[in-house]
CSV table of C-alpha atoms in Angstrom, one decimal:
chain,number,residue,atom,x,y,z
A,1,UNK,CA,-53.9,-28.3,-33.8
A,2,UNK,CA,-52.4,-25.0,-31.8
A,3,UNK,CA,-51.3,-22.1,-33.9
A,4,UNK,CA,-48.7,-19.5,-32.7
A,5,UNK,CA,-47.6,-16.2,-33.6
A,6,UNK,CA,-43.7,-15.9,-34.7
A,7,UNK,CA,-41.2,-13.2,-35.6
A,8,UNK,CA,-38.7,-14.5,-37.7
A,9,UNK,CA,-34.9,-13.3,-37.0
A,10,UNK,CA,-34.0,-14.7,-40.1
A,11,UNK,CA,-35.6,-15.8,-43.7
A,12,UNK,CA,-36.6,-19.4,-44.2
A,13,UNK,CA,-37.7,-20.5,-47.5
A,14,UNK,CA,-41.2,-21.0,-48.0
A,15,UNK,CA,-41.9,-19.2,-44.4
A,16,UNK,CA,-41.0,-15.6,-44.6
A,17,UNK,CA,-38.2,-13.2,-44.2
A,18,UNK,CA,-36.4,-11.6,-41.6
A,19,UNK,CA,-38.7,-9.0,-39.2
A,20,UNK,CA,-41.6,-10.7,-40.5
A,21,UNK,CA,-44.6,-12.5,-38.3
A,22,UNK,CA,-45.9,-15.3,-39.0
A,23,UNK,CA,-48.5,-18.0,-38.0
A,24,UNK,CA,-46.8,-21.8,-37.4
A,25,UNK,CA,-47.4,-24.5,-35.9
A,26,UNK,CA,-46.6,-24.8,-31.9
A,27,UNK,CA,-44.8,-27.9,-32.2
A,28,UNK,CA,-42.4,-26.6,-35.1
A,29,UNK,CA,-41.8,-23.1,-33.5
A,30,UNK,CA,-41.3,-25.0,-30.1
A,31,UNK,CA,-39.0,-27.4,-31.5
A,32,UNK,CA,-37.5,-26.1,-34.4
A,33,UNK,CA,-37.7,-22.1,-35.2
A,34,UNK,CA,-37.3,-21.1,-31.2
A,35,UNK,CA,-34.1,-23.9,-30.8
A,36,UNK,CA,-32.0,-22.8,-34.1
A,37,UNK,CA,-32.4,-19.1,-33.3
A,38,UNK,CA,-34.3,-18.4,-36.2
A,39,UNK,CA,-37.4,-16.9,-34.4
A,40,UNK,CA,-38.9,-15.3,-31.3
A,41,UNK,CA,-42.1,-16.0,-29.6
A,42,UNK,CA,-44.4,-12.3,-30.4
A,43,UNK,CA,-44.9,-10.4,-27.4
A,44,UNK,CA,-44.4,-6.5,-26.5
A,45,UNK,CA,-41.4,-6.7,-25.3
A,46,UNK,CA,-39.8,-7.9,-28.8
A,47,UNK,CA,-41.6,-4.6,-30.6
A,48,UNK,CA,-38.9,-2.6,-31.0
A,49,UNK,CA,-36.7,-5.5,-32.5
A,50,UNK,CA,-39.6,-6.2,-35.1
A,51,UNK,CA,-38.8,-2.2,-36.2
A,52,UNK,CA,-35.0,-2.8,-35.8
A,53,UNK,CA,-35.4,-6.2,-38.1
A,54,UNK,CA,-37.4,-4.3,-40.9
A,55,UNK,CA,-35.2,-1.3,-40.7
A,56,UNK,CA,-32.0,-4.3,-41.2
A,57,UNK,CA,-34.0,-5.9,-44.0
A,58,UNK,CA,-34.5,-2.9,-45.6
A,59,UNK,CA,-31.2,-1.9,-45.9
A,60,UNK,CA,-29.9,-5.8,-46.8
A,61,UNK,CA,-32.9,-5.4,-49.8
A,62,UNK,CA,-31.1,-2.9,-51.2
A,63,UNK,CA,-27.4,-3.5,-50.9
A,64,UNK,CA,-28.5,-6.9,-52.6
A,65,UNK,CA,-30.0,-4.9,-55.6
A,66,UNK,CA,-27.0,-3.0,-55.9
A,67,UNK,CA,-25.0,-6.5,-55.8
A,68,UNK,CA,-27.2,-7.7,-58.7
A,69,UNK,CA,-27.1,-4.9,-61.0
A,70,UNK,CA,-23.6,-4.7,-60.7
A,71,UNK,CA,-23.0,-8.5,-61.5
A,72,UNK,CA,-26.0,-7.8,-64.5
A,73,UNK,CA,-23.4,-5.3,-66.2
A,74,UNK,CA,-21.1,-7.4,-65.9
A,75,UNK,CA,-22.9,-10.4,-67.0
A,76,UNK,CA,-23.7,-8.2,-70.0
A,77,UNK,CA,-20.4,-7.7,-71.2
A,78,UNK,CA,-19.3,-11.7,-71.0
A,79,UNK,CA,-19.4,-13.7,-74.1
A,80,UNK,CA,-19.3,-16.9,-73.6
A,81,UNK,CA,-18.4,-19.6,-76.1
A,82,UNK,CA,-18.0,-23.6,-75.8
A,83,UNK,CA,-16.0,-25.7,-77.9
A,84,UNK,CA,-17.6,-29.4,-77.8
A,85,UNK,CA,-17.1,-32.6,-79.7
A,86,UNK,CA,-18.9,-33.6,-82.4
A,87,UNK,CA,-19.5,-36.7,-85.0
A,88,UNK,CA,-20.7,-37.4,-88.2
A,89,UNK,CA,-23.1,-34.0,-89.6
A,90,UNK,CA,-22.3,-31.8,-86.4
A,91,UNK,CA,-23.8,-34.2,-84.1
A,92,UNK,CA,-22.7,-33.0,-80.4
A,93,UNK,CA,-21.1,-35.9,-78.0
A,94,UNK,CA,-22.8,-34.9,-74.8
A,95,UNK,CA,-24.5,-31.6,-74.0
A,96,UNK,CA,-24.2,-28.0,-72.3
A,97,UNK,CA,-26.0,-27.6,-68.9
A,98,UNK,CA,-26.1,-25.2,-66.3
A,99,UNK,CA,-23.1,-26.9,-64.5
A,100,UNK,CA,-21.4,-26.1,-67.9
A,101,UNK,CA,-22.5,-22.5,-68.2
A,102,UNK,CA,-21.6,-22.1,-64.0
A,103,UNK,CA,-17.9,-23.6,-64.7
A,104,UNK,CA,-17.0,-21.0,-67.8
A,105,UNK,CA,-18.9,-18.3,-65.6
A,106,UNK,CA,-16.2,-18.3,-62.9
A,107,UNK,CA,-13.6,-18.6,-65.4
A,108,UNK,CA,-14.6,-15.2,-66.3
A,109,UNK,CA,-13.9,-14.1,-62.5
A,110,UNK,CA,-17.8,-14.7,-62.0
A,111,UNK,CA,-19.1,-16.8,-59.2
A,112,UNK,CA,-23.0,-17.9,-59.8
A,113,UNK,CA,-24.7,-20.8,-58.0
A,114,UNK,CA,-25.9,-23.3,-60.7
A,115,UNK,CA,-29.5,-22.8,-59.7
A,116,UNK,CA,-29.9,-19.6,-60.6
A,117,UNK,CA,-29.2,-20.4,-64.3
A,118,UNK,CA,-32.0,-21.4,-66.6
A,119,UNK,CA,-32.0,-23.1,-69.6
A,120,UNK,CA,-35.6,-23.2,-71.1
A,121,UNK,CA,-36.0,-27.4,-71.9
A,122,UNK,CA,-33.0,-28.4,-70.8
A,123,UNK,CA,-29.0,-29.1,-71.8
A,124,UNK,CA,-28.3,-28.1,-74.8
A,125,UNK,CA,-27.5,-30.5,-77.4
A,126,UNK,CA,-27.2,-28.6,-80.7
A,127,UNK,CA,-24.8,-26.4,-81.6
A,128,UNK,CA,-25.3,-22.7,-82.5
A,129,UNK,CA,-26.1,-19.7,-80.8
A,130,UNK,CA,-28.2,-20.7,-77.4
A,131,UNK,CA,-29.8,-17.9,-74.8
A,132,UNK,CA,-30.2,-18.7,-71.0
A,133,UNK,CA,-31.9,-16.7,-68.3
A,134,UNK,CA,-29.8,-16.0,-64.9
A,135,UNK,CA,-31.7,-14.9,-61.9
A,136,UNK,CA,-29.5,-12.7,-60.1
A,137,UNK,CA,-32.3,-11.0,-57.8
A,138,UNK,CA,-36.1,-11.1,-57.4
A,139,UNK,CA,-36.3,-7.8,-59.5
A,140,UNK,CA,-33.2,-8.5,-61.8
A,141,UNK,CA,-33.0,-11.5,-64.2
A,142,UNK,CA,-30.3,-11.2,-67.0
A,143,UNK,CA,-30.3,-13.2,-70.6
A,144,UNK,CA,-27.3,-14.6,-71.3
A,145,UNK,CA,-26.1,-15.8,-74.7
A,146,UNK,CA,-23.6,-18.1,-75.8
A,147,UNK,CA,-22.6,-20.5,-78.3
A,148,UNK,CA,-22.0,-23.5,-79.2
A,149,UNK,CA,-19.0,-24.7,-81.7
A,150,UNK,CA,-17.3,-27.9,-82.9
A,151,UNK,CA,-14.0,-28.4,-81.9
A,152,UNK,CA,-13.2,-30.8,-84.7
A,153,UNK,CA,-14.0,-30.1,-88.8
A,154,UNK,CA,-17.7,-31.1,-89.2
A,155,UNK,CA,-18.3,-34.5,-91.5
A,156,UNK,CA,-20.6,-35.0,-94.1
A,157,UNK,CA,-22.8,-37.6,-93.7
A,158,UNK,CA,-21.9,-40.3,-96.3
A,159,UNK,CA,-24.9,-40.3,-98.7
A,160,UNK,CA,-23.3,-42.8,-101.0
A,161,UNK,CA,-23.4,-45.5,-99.0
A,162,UNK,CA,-27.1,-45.0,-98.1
A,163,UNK,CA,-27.7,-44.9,-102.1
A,164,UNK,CA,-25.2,-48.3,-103.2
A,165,UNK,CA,-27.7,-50.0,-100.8
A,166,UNK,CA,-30.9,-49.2,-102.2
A,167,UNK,CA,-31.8,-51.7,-105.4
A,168,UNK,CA,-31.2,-50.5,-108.9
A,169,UNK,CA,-34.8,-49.9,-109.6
A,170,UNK,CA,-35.1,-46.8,-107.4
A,171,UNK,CA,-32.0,-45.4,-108.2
């Protein structure tokens, strides 16, 4: 199969970012990268817009940085706290995922995409005090706490019932 050399114009996942060159396929740059816009073929000519790219990427790099370490401070100073349903010993009626977390986020005048919020193994589905890791940035990753509480008083569960059906020999 026939290899070409590429310079990207803009990132693509899995491929490479902006200013970079890469190696692909001739029938995907053909068809795909050259056709969207998204690269250039590499030649002399487009030399001085590989520099003019890096110098553009450089500068995007770091006004994202700034972006995340702005939104990590305030991150930090967010508690966050749900109030869920519960049943019979604290048991909690559905659970808290990162749809959850996202939702009460931009309650708080924050706007994340649900994918960059971690939650270890899962939705949670005990109540307590829970941590889960937002990636804001490749270099900046915040842990964010919260808790879960029970909107309703918590019941006992009913021992007595479990002990009037047990014969009178192992009471």
């Amino acid at each position: 199969m026939a290899y070409t050399e590429v310079l990207l114009i803009k990132p693509v996942d899995g491929l490479g970012a902006e200013g970079e060159q890469v190696r692909v396929r001739a029938g995907y740059a053909r068809n795909f990268l050259f056709l969207q816009g998204i690269a250039l073929p590499v030649n002399r000519a487009n030399t001085k817009y590989i520099e003019a790219l890096k110098k553009a990427r450089t500068v995007r790099e770091a006004r994202d940085l700034e972006v995340a370490n702005a939104l990590a401070a305030k991150l930090a100073a967010v508690k966050l706290t749900f109030a869920v349903k519960t049943g019979e010993g604290g048991k909690m009626f559905g659970a808290i995922s990162t749809a959850e977390i996202a939702a009460k986020l931009a309650e708080h005048g924050i706007e994340l995409e649900r994918k960059r919020i971690h939650l270890g193994q899962g939705p949670v589905k005990l109540l307590g005090k829970h941590v889960s890791t937002i990636r804001l940035h490749s270099n900046v990753t915040v842990e964010q706490e919260f808790e879960v509480i029970s909107e309703n008083p918590i019941e006992e569960i009913k021992q007595e019932a479990e002990e009037s059906d047990r014969p009178e020999r192992d009471k």
